[in-house]
CSV table of C-alpha atoms and ligand atoms in Angstrom, one decimal:
chain,number,residue,atom,x,y,z
D,220,MET,CA,92.7,-37.2,-34.0
D,221,THR,CA,95.5,-39.5,-35.8
D,222,GLY,CA,94.5,-41.6,-38.4
D,223,PHE,CA,93.1,-45.3,-38.0
D,224,THR,CA,95.6,-47.8,-36.5
D,225,LEU,CA,95.5,-51.1,-34.9
D,226,GLU,CA,99.1,-50.7,-34.1
D,227,LEU,CA,100.0,-51.1,-30.4
D,228,ASN,CA,101.6,-48.2,-28.9
D,229,GLU,CA,104.9,-48.7,-27.1
D,230,ASP,CA,103.5,-49.0,-23.7
D,231,GLN,CA,101.2,-51.7,-24.9
D,232,THR,CA,104.0,-53.6,-26.7
D,233,THR,CA,106.0,-53.7,-23.3
D,234,LEU,CA,103.0,-54.7,-21.3
D,235,GLN,CA,102.3,-57.5,-23.8
D,236,LYS,CA,105.9,-58.8,-23.7
D,237,TRP,CA,106.1,-58.8,-19.9
D,238,LEU,CA,102.8,-60.5,-19.4
D,239,HIS,CA,103.8,-63.0,-22.0
D,240,GLU,CA,107.1,-63.8,-20.4
D,241,PHE,CA,105.3,-64.3,-17.0
D,242,SER,CA,102.5,-66.4,-18.5
D,243,GLU,CA,105.1,-68.5,-20.4
D,244,ASN,CA,107.5,-69.1,-17.6
D,245,VAL,CA,105.3,-69.2,-14.6
D,246,ILE,CA,101.6,-69.7,-15.4
D,247,ARG,CA,101.8,-72.5,-18.1
D,248,PRO,CA,104.2,-74.7,-16.6
D,249,ALA,CA,101.9,-75.0,-13.5
D,250,ALA,CA,98.7,-75.5,-15.3
D,251,SER,CA,98.2,-78.8,-15.5
D,252,GLU,CA,99.3,-79.3,-11.9
D,253,TRP,CA,96.8,-77.0,-10.6
D,254,ASP,CA,94.0,-78.2,-12.9
D,255,GLU,CA,94.7,-81.7,-11.4
D,256,ARG,CA,94.6,-80.6,-7.8
D,257,GLU,CA,91.5,-78.5,-8.4
D,258,GLU,CA,92.8,-75.9,-5.8
D,259,THR,CA,93.5,-72.3,-5.5
D,260,PRO,CA,96.9,-71.7,-6.8
D,261,TRP,CA,98.0,-69.3,-4.0
D,262,PRO,CA,102.0,-69.5,-4.8
D,263,ILE,CA,101.1,-68.5,-8.3
D,264,ILE,CA,99.0,-65.5,-7.3
D,265,GLN,CA,101.6,-64.7,-4.9
D,266,GLU,CA,104.3,-64.8,-7.7
D,267,ALA,CA,101.9,-62.5,-9.7
D,268,ALA,CA,101.8,-60.2,-6.9
D,269,LYS,CA,105.6,-60.1,-6.3
D,270,ALA,CA,105.8,-59.5,-10.3
D,271,GLY,CA,103.5,-56.6,-9.8
D,272,ILE,CA,100.8,-58.2,-11.8
D,273,TYR,CA,98.2,-58.9,-9.0
D,274,SER,CA,98.1,-55.5,-7.6
D,275,LEU,CA,95.7,-52.6,-7.5
D,276,ASP,CA,98.4,-50.3,-9.2
D,277,PHE,CA,98.7,-52.8,-12.2
D,278,PHE,CA,94.7,-53.2,-12.8
D,279,ALA,CA,94.4,-49.6,-12.2
D,280,SER,CA,96.9,-48.5,-15.0
D,281,SER,CA,95.5,-51.4,-17.4
D,282,TRP,CA,91.8,-49.9,-16.8
D,283,ALA,CA,93.2,-46.3,-17.3
D,284,ASP,CA,94.9,-46.7,-20.7
D,285,GLU,CA,92.7,-44.3,-22.9
D,286,THR,CA,92.4,-46.8,-25.8
D,287,GLY,CA,90.7,-49.2,-23.8
D,288,ILE,CA,93.2,-52.1,-25.2
D,289,SER,CA,95.4,-52.6,-22.3
D,290,LEU,CA,93.0,-54.6,-20.4
D,291,PRO,CA,92.3,-57.1,-23.2
D,292,ILE,CA,96.0,-57.6,-23.9
D,293,THR,CA,96.5,-58.3,-20.2
D,294,MET,CA,93.6,-60.8,-20.1
D,295,GLU,CA,94.7,-62.5,-23.4
D,296,GLU,CA,98.3,-63.0,-22.2
D,297,LEU,CA,97.4,-64.0,-18.8
D,298,PHE,CA,94.9,-66.7,-20.3
D,299,TRP,CA,97.0,-67.8,-22.9
D,300,GLY,CA,99.4,-69.0,-20.2
D,301,ASP,CA,96.1,-70.7,-18.4
D,302,ALA,CA,92.4,-69.8,-17.9
D,303,GLY,CA,91.9,-71.6,-14.3
D,304,ILE,CA,95.2,-69.7,-13.1
D,305,GLY,CA,94.0,-66.6,-15.2
D,306,LEU,CA,90.7,-66.5,-13.3
D,307,SER,CA,92.5,-66.9,-9.9
D,308,ILE,CA,94.4,-64.0,-10.6
D,309,VAL,CA,91.8,-61.7,-12.1
D,310,GLY,CA,88.7,-63.1,-10.4
D,311,THR,CA,89.1,-60.1,-7.6
D,312,THR,CA,88.3,-57.7,-10.2
D,313,LEU,CA,84.5,-58.8,-10.3
D,314,GLY,CA,84.4,-57.7,-6.6
D,315,VAL,CA,86.2,-54.6,-7.5
D,316,ALA,CA,83.8,-53.8,-10.2
D,317,GLY,CA,81.0,-54.2,-7.9
D,318,ILE,CA,82.6,-51.7,-5.6
D,319,LEU,CA,83.6,-49.0,-8.2
D,320,SER,CA,80.0,-49.2,-9.7
D,321,ASN,CA,78.0,-48.9,-6.6
D,322,GLY,CA,80.2,-47.5,-4.0
D,323,THR,CA,80.7,-43.7,-2.8
D,324,LEU,CA,84.6,-42.4,-3.2
D,325,ASP,CA,85.0,-43.2,0.3
D,326,GLN,CA,83.9,-46.7,0.1
D,327,ILE,CA,86.0,-47.1,-2.9
D,328,GLY,CA,89.1,-45.9,-1.3
D,329,GLU,CA,88.4,-48.1,1.9
D,330,TRP,CA,87.7,-51.4,0.1
D,331,VAL,CA,89.4,-51.7,-3.1
D,332,PRO,CA,92.9,-51.7,-1.7
D,333,GLN,CA,91.6,-54.6,0.6
D,334,CYS,CA,90.6,-56.6,-2.3
D,335,PHE,CA,94.2,-57.2,-3.5
D,336,GLY,CA,96.1,-56.8,-0.1
D,337,ASP,CA,99.9,-56.7,-0.8
D,338,GLU,CA,102.7,-58.9,-2.0
D,339,ASN,CA,103.4,-60.3,1.4
D,340,ASP,CA,99.7,-61.1,2.2
D,341,VAL,CA,97.5,-61.4,-0.8
D,342,LYS,CA,93.9,-61.0,-0.3
D,343,LEU,CA,90.9,-61.9,-2.9
D,344,ALA,CA,87.6,-60.5,-3.7
D,345,ALA,CA,84.2,-62.1,-5.0
D,346,LEU,CA,81.0,-60.6,-6.5
D,347,ALA,CA,78.0,-62.6,-5.3
D,348,VAL,CA,74.9,-62.5,-7.6
D,349,SER,CA,73.8,-65.7,-8.7
D,350,GLU,CA,71.6,-68.0,-6.6
D,351,PRO,CA,70.4,-71.5,-7.4
D,352,ASN,CA,66.9,-70.3,-8.8
D,353,ALA,CA,68.4,-66.8,-10.0
D,354,GLY,CA,71.2,-67.4,-12.6
D,355,SER,CA,70.3,-65.7,-16.0
D,356,ASP,CA,67.2,-63.9,-14.3
D,357,VAL,CA,69.0,-62.1,-11.5
D,358,SER,CA,65.8,-60.1,-11.1
D,359,SER,CA,64.3,-62.9,-9.1
D,360,MET,CA,66.9,-63.2,-6.6
D,361,LYS,CA,65.6,-64.3,-2.9
D,362,THR,CA,68.5,-63.2,-1.0
D,363,THR,CA,67.1,-60.3,1.3
D,364,ALA,CA,68.5,-57.3,3.1
D,365,VAL,CA,66.3,-55.8,5.9
D,366,TYR,CA,67.4,-52.5,7.4
D,367,ASP,CA,66.9,-51.7,11.3
D,368,GLU,CA,66.7,-47.9,11.2
D,369,ALA,CA,67.3,-47.8,15.1
D,370,LYS,CA,70.3,-49.9,14.9
D,371,ASP,CA,71.7,-48.8,11.6
D,372,GLN,CA,72.2,-52.2,10.7
D,373,TRP,CA,71.4,-54.6,7.8
D,374,THR,CA,70.6,-58.2,8.2
D,375,LEU,CA,71.2,-60.3,5.0
D,376,ASN,CA,69.8,-63.8,4.5
D,377,GLY,CA,70.1,-66.2,1.4
D,378,VAL,CA,72.2,-68.5,-0.5
D,379,LYS,CA,74.7,-67.4,-3.3
D,380,THR,CA,75.9,-70.0,-5.7
D,381,TRP,CA,78.7,-70.6,-8.4
D,382,ILE,CA,80.7,-67.6,-6.9
D,383,THR,CA,84.3,-67.2,-8.0
D,384,ASN,CA,86.4,-67.0,-4.9
D,385,GLY,CA,83.2,-67.3,-2.8
D,386,GLY,CA,84.0,-68.2,0.8
D,387,ILE,CA,87.8,-68.0,0.6
D,388,ALA,CA,87.9,-64.0,-0.4
D,389,ASP,CA,88.3,-61.3,2.1
D,390,VAL,CA,85.9,-58.9,0.6
D,391,HIS,CA,82.6,-60.2,-0.7
D,392,VAL,CA,80.3,-57.9,-2.6
D,393,VAL,CA,76.9,-59.4,-2.2
D,394,VAL,CA,73.8,-58.2,-4.0
D,395,ALA,CA,70.4,-58.6,-2.2
D,396,ALA,CA,66.8,-57.6,-2.5
D,397,VAL,CA,65.8,-54.9,-0.3
D,398,ASP,CA,62.3,-55.1,-1.6
D,399,PRO,CA,61.9,-58.3,-3.4
D,400,ALA,CA,58.4,-57.2,-4.9
D,401,LEU,CA,60.4,-54.6,-6.8
D,402,LYS,CA,62.5,-57.2,-8.5
D,403,ALA,CA,65.7,-55.7,-10.2
D,404,ARG,CA,64.4,-52.3,-9.0
D,405,GLY,CA,64.6,-53.2,-5.3
D,406,GLN,CA,68.1,-54.4,-5.2
D,407,ALA,CA,71.2,-53.1,-3.8
D,408,SER,CA,75.2,-54.1,-3.2
D,409,PHE,CA,76.7,-54.7,0.1
D,410,VAL,CA,80.3,-55.0,0.9
D,411,VAL,CA,81.4,-57.6,3.4
D,412,GLY,CA,84.8,-57.6,5.0
D,413,PRO,CA,86.8,-60.3,6.4
D,414,ASP,CA,85.4,-59.9,10.0
D,415,PHE,CA,82.2,-61.4,9.0
D,416,LYS,CA,83.6,-64.6,7.8
D,417,GLY,CA,82.2,-67.2,9.9
D,418,LYS,CA,79.9,-64.8,11.7
D,419,GLY,CA,77.1,-64.9,9.3
D,420,LEU,CA,78.9,-65.3,6.0
D,421,SER,CA,80.3,-68.8,5.3
D,422,GLN,CA,81.7,-71.0,2.1
D,423,GLY,CA,79.0,-73.6,1.4
D,424,GLN,CA,79.7,-76.3,-1.2
D,425,LYS,CA,82.8,-76.1,-3.2
D,426,PHE,CA,81.8,-77.1,-6.8
D,427,LYS,CA,84.0,-79.7,-8.8
D,428,LYS,CA,84.2,-78.4,-12.3
D,429,HIS,CA,84.5,-79.3,-16.2
D,430,GLY,CA,87.1,-76.6,-16.6
D,431,ILE,CA,88.8,-73.8,-15.1
D,432,ARG,CA,89.6,-76.1,-12.1
D,433,ALA,CA,92.3,-74.1,-10.5
D,434,SER,CA,89.6,-71.2,-9.8
D,435,HIS,CA,87.7,-71.5,-6.8
D,436,THR,CA,84.0,-71.6,-7.2
D,437,SER,CA,81.6,-72.1,-4.1
D,438,GLU,CA,78.2,-71.5,-2.6
D,439,VAL,CA,78.2,-68.4,-0.2
D,440,ILE,CA,75.8,-68.8,2.8
D,441,LEU,CA,74.4,-65.7,4.2
D,442,ASP,CA,72.8,-66.7,7.5
D,443,ASN,CA,71.6,-63.7,9.6
D,444,LEU,CA,74.5,-61.7,8.5
D,445,VAL,CA,74.2,-58.4,10.4
D,446,LEU,CA,76.2,-55.5,8.9
D,447,PRO,CA,76.7,-52.1,9.8
D,448,GLY,CA,74.8,-49.3,7.7
D,449,SER,CA,77.9,-48.5,6.0
D,450,ALA,CA,77.9,-51.7,4.3
D,451,LEU,CA,75.5,-50.6,1.7
D,452,LEU,CA,77.4,-49.6,-1.2
D,453,GLY,CA,76.1,-46.1,-2.1
D,454,GLU,CA,74.3,-43.6,-0.2
D,455,LYS,CA,71.1,-44.9,1.9
D,456,SER,CA,69.2,-41.5,1.0
D,457,LYS,CA,69.9,-42.4,-2.8
D,458,LEU,CA,68.7,-45.9,-2.3
D,459,ASP,CA,65.5,-44.6,-0.4
D,460,GLU,CA,64.8,-42.4,-3.1
D,461,ARG,CA,65.3,-45.1,-5.8
D,462,LEU,CA,62.9,-47.4,-4.0
D,463,ALA,CA,60.2,-44.7,-3.6
D,464,ARG,CA,60.4,-44.2,-7.4
D,465,ALA,CA,60.1,-47.9,-8.0
D,466,ARG,CA,57.1,-48.2,-5.6
D,467,GLU,CA,55.5,-45.2,-7.2
D,468,ARG,CA,56.0,-46.8,-10.7
D,469,ALA,CA,54.7,-50.3,-9.5
D,470,ALA,CA,51.6,-48.5,-8.1
D,471,ALA,CA,51.0,-46.6,-11.6
D,472,LEU,CA,51.4,-49.8,-13.3
D,473,ALA,CA,48.9,-51.8,-11.1
D,474,ARG,CA,46.4,-48.8,-11.9
D,475,GLY,CA,47.0,-49.8,-15.5
D,476,GLU,CA,49.0,-46.8,-16.4
D,477,LYS,CA,51.2,-47.0,-19.5
D,478,LEU,CA,54.8,-46.2,-18.7
D,479,GLU,CA,58.0,-45.7,-20.6
D,480,ARG,CA,60.8,-47.8,-20.1
D,481,THR,CA,63.6,-46.4,-17.6
D,482,ARG,CA,66.8,-47.5,-16.7
D,483,VAL,CA,67.0,-48.9,-13.3
D,484,LYS,CA,70.1,-48.3,-11.1
D,485,GLY,CA,71.3,-51.5,-9.4
D,486,GLY,CA,69.2,-53.6,-12.3
D,487,GLN,CA,69.6,-52.4,-15.8
D,488,ALA,CA,72.4,-50.1,-14.6
D,489,ALA,CA,74.2,-53.2,-13.4
D,490,MET,CA,73.6,-54.9,-16.5
D,491,ALA,CA,75.2,-51.7,-18.4
D,492,THR,CA,78.5,-52.4,-16.0
D,493,PHE,CA,78.4,-56.0,-17.2
D,494,GLU,CA,78.1,-54.9,-20.8
D,495,ALA,CA,81.1,-52.7,-20.3
D,496,SER,CA,83.3,-55.7,-18.7
D,497,ARG,CA,82.3,-58.1,-21.3
D,498,PRO,CA,85.2,-57.4,-23.7
D,499,ALA,CA,87.6,-58.2,-20.9
D,500,VAL,CA,86.0,-61.4,-20.7
D,501,GLY,CA,85.9,-62.2,-24.3
D,502,ALA,CA,89.5,-61.4,-24.3
D,503,GLN,CA,90.2,-64.2,-22.0
D,504,ALA,CA,88.5,-66.7,-24.3
D,505,VAL,CA,90.7,-65.3,-27.1
D,506,GLY,CA,93.9,-66.2,-25.0
D,507,ILE,CA,92.6,-69.8,-24.6
D,508,ALA,CA,91.7,-69.9,-28.5
D,509,ARG,CA,95.0,-68.7,-29.3
D,510,ALA,CA,96.9,-71.1,-27.0
D,511,ALA,CA,95.0,-74.0,-28.9
D,512,TYR,CA,95.5,-72.8,-32.4
D,513,GLU,CA,99.3,-72.2,-32.1
D,514,TYR,CA,99.6,-75.5,-30.4
D,515,ALA,CA,97.6,-77.3,-33.2
D,516,LEU,CA,99.3,-75.5,-35.9
D,517,GLU,CA,103.0,-76.6,-34.7
D,518,TYR,CA,101.5,-80.2,-34.2
D,519,ALA,CA,100.2,-80.4,-37.6
D,520,LYS,CA,103.6,-79.4,-39.3
D,521,THR,CA,105.6,-81.9,-37.3
D,522,ARG,CA,103.1,-84.9,-37.3
D,523,GLU,CA,103.4,-87.3,-40.0
D,524,GLN,CA,100.9,-89.9,-41.6
D,525,PHE,CA,100.8,-91.1,-45.1
D,526,GLY,CA,104.7,-90.0,-45.6
D,527,ARG,CA,103.8,-86.4,-45.1
D,528,PRO,CA,102.9,-83.6,-42.3
D,529,ILE,CA,99.3,-83.7,-41.6
D,530,VAL,CA,99.2,-79.8,-42.3
D,531,GLU,CA,99.9,-80.8,-45.9
D,532,ASN,CA,96.2,-82.1,-46.3
D,533,GLN,CA,93.5,-79.4,-47.1
D,534,GLY,CA,91.0,-81.1,-44.4
D,535,ILE,CA,93.7,-79.9,-41.8
D,536,ALA,CA,95.1,-76.9,-43.3
D,537,PHE,CA,91.4,-75.6,-44.0
D,538,MET,CA,90.7,-76.2,-40.2
D,539,LEU,CA,93.6,-74.2,-39.2
D,540,ALA,CA,92.6,-71.4,-41.4
D,541,ASP,CA,89.3,-71.2,-39.9
D,542,MET,CA,90.5,-71.3,-36.5
D,543,LYS,CA,93.1,-68.4,-37.2
D,544,THR,CA,90.1,-66.3,-38.9
D,545,LYS,CA,87.5,-66.7,-36.0
D,546,LEU,CA,90.4,-66.0,-33.6
D,547,ASP,CA,91.4,-62.8,-35.2
D,548,ALA,CA,87.8,-61.8,-35.6
D,549,SER,CA,87.4,-62.5,-31.9
D,550,ARG,CA,90.2,-60.3,-31.1
D,551,LEU,CA,88.8,-57.4,-33.3
D,552,LEU,CA,85.4,-57.3,-31.9
D,553,VAL,CA,87.0,-57.5,-28.4
D,554,TRP,CA,89.3,-54.6,-29.1
D,555,ARG,CA,86.5,-52.5,-30.8
D,556,ALA,CA,84.0,-53.1,-27.8
D,557,ALA,CA,86.9,-52.2,-25.4
D,558,TRP,CA,87.7,-49.0,-27.3
D,559,MET,CA,84.0,-48.1,-27.5
D,560,GLY,CA,83.6,-48.6,-23.8
D,561,LYS,CA,86.5,-46.4,-22.7
D,562,ASN,CA,85.4,-43.6,-25.2
D,563,ASN,CA,82.1,-43.4,-24.1
D,564,GLN,CA,80.7,-44.7,-27.4
D,565,PRO,CA,77.2,-46.2,-26.7
D,566,PHE,CA,76.9,-49.8,-27.5
D,567,THR,CA,74.0,-49.4,-29.7
D,568,ALA,CA,73.9,-53.0,-31.4
D,569,GLY,CA,75.3,-54.8,-28.1
D,570,GLU,CA,79.0,-54.6,-29.1
D,571,GLY,CA,80.2,-55.7,-25.7
D,572,SER,CA,77.7,-58.7,-25.7
D,573,MET,CA,78.8,-59.4,-29.5
D,574,SER,CA,82.4,-59.5,-28.5
D,575,LYS,CA,81.8,-61.9,-25.6
D,576,LEU,CA,79.4,-64.2,-27.4
D,577,PHE,CA,81.7,-64.5,-30.8
D,578,ALA,CA,85.1,-65.0,-28.5
D,579,GLY,CA,83.4,-67.5,-26.1
D,580,GLU,CA,81.9,-69.6,-28.9
D,581,THR,CA,85.1,-69.3,-31.1
D,582,ALA,CA,87.2,-70.6,-28.3
D,583,VAL,CA,85.0,-73.7,-28.0
D,584,GLU,CA,85.2,-74.4,-31.6
D,585,VAL,CA,89.0,-73.7,-31.9
D,586,THR,CA,89.9,-75.9,-28.9
D,587,GLU,CA,87.7,-78.6,-30.2
D,588,LYS,CA,89.3,-78.5,-33.9
D,589,ALA,CA,92.7,-78.4,-31.8
D,590,ILE,CA,91.8,-81.8,-30.2
D,591,GLN,CA,90.7,-83.3,-33.6
D,592,ILE,CA,94.1,-82.2,-35.0
D,593,LEU,CA,96.0,-83.8,-32.3
D,594,GLY,CA,93.8,-87.0,-32.8
D,595,GLY,CA,94.6,-89.4,-30.1
D,596,ASN,CA,96.9,-87.4,-28.1
D,597,GLY,CA,94.5,-84.4,-28.1
D,598,TYR,CA,92.1,-86.6,-26.4
D,599,THR,CA,94.6,-87.3,-23.5
D,600,ARG,CA,95.8,-85.4,-20.5
D,601,GLU,CA,99.4,-85.6,-21.8
D,602,TYR,CA,98.8,-82.8,-24.1
D,603,PRO,CA,97.3,-79.6,-23.1
D,604,VAL,CA,94.5,-79.1,-25.9
D,605,GLU,CA,91.8,-81.2,-23.8
D,606,ARG,CA,92.2,-79.0,-20.9
D,607,TRP,CA,91.8,-75.9,-22.9
D,608,HIS,CA,88.7,-77.4,-24.4
D,609,ARG,CA,87.2,-77.9,-21.0
D,610,ASP,CA,88.5,-74.4,-19.7
D,611,ALA,CA,86.7,-72.5,-23.2
D,612,LYS,CA,83.3,-73.9,-22.4
D,613,ILE,CA,82.6,-71.5,-19.5
D,614,TYR,CA,83.0,-68.8,-21.8
D,615,THR,CA,79.4,-69.7,-23.4
D,616,ILE,CA,78.0,-69.6,-20.0
D,617,PHE,CA,79.3,-67.3,-17.2
D,618,GLU,CA,79.0,-63.6,-17.2
D,619,GLY,CA,75.8,-64.1,-19.5
D,620,THR,CA,75.2,-67.3,-21.6
D,621,SER,CA,75.4,-67.2,-25.1
D,622,GLU,CA,71.8,-67.0,-25.4
D,623,ILE,CA,71.5,-64.1,-22.9
D,624,GLN,CA,74.2,-62.1,-25.1
D,625,ARG,CA,72.0,-63.1,-28.2
D,626,LEU,CA,68.9,-61.5,-26.2
D,627,ILE,CA,70.8,-58.4,-25.6
D,628,ILE,CA,72.1,-58.1,-29.2
D,629,SER,CA,68.8,-58.7,-30.6
D,630,ARG,CA,67.0,-56.3,-28.3
D,631,ALA,CA,69.5,-53.4,-29.2
D,632,ILE,CA,69.4,-53.9,-33.0
D,633,SER,CA,65.5,-54.2,-33.3
D,634,GLY,CA,64.5,-51.8,-30.3
D,635,ILE,CA,61.9,-54.5,-29.7
D,636,GLN,CA,61.9,-55.8,-26.0
D,637,ILE,CA,62.1,-59.6,-27.2
D,638,PRO,CA,61.3,-61.9,-24.4
W,23,FAD,C1,82.5,-71.5,-13.1
W,23,FAD,C2,81.5,-70.5,-12.9
W,23,FAD,C3,81.9,-69.2,-12.4
W,23,FAD,C4,80.8,-68.4,-11.8
W,23,FAD,N1,81.1,-67.1,-11.3
W,23,FAD,C5,80.2,-66.4,-10.6
W,23,FAD,C6,80.4,-65.2,-10.0
W,23,FAD,O1,81.6,-64.9,-9.4
W,23,FAD,N2,79.6,-64.4,-9.4
W,23,FAD,C7,78.2,-64.8,-9.7
W,23,FAD,O2,77.4,-64.0,-9.0
W,23,FAD,N3,77.8,-65.7,-10.5
W,23,FAD,C8,78.8,-66.6,-11.0
W,23,FAD,N4,78.5,-67.5,-11.9
W,23,FAD,C9,77.2,-67.9,-12.3
W,23,FAD,C10,77.0,-67.4,-13.8
W,23,FAD,O3,76.9,-66.3,-14.0
W,23,FAD,C11,75.7,-68.3,-14.1
W,23,FAD,O4,75.8,-69.7,-14.2
W,23,FAD,C12,75.1,-67.9,-15.4
W,23,FAD,O5,74.6,-66.5,-15.5
W,23,FAD,C13,73.6,-68.6,-15.9
W,23,FAD,O6,72.9,-68.8,-15.1
W,23,FAD,P1,72.6,-70.4,-14.7
W,23,FAD,O7,73.4,-71.3,-14.6
W,23,FAD,O8,71.5,-70.2,-13.5
W,23,FAD,O9,71.5,-70.8,-15.9
W,23,FAD,P2,70.2,-70.6,-16.3
W,23,FAD,O10,69.8,-69.1,-16.1
W,23,FAD,O11,69.4,-71.7,-15.7
W,23,FAD,O12,70.1,-71.0,-17.9
W,23,FAD,C14,70.2,-72.2,-18.2
W,23,FAD,C15,70.0,-72.3,-20.0
W,23,FAD,O13,68.7,-71.5,-20.4
W,23,FAD,C16,69.1,-70.5,-21.1
W,23,FAD,N5,68.3,-69.4,-20.9
W,23,FAD,C17,67.9,-68.8,-19.6
W,23,FAD,N6,67.1,-67.7,-19.9
W,23,FAD,C18,67.0,-67.7,-21.3
W,23,FAD,C19,66.1,-66.7,-22.3
W,23,FAD,N7,65.4,-65.8,-21.6
W,23,FAD,N8,66.2,-66.9,-23.5
W,23,FAD,C20,66.9,-68.1,-23.9
W,23,FAD,N9,67.7,-69.1,-23.3
W,23,FAD,C21,67.5,-68.8,-21.9
W,23,FAD,C22,70.5,-70.1,-20.6
W,23,FAD,O14,71.1,-69.5,-21.9
W,23,FAD,C23,71.1,-71.5,-20.5
W,23,FAD,O15,71.4,-72.2,-21.6
W,23,FAD,C24,79.4,-68.5,-12.2
W,23,FAD,C25,79.2,-69.7,-12.9
W,23,FAD,C26,80.1,-70.5,-13.1
W,23,FAD,C27,79.8,-71.9,-13.7
């Protein structure tokens, strides 16, 4: 093993430079327009596909980096350009992660390429978990999946909400309750291809949002959606075994027996997948925070009041010092968690959650301070910092709110199932 280093290797440096150029030349100039239009930036996704950034190959090689750092580098650079456009480019990976973590090898081979399409015909994917009454508490979801043994078909019914790329995606991964009484232990994932759009799967309300407005967020309505047996991600026999174990467990609990906590495939196991993807989400927040910090620093050096640049006041300089310190600390937490995840180091203290929690809250704080440093200009849409502040706020909400991250960390460090 080589000694400890935080130096990027040659591949990572090249990746960072290439993505930064794309972000600077293509994403950032388009950011304000797509924020105002509040529409999916198809031409930019197309350009990313042509450049080889929006592609299965690109994400597969980022994921494959054995240090784990290439994925956070990718996220930071793209989201430095713009978070709404960034999420339009990387939102597909949520659906891909749903397929990778639950599907068989055949299903992965069949569906993952369809999530991206190709540079001449780009496709999107979505992961539909949340429901109006099941956000932080996904175990209480109401969407049902009922199996018809004779026809080898599943029928799904329910409403999913706040789904990134919901309704406009070609591939939707939908989590539904096969046995709602079993809560998280009774859930399974299904892959829904483009043939079912308008035939049981449709887009409901499209949400107008505070930030990341270029990223499409919608309800997904499942109305007697009839899917072939093969739409279940994973093997049916394994699902049956899992449900049988869960039912035995529920019966034992009903008899008053004391049972050890066990991991739940599809429930807590899905949470473990989220835990592993959290550093990548934290890296997106780092990208936004860095954009705001850099902009505010330059502004503070040129804006003069009382006959001198405002950065010459400790009140401003110290704000910038705090911004940079928290920004760097966020990146270090993100890189640590990404390295741990890739190198099979268990997150014994919720390190994945720590990275997303700290980076998300830092992005909100840094972008808010950037507005303060720009004064009146910062509050107007003539300058990008107000958009970055609006964009940053989602990082304390989606992919697990800050409170849920604190719950995961506190449970991990205490060993107590804090309610
Ligand atoms: C723009 C956007 C995109 C999204 N994309 C997707 C997507 O692609 N797919 C998907 O499935 N979902 C998606 N979501 C949903 C997102 O994951 C949820 O909004 C999030 O999990 C929070 O759920 P909720 O909104 O129902 O809030 P709630 O769960 O109702 O929480 C409300 C408040 O209560 C707090 N709270 C809840 N429980 C506890 C507790 N036990 N202890 C302390 N505090 C608690 C929360 O932290 C929060 O502050 C998206 C949401 C948004 C806004």
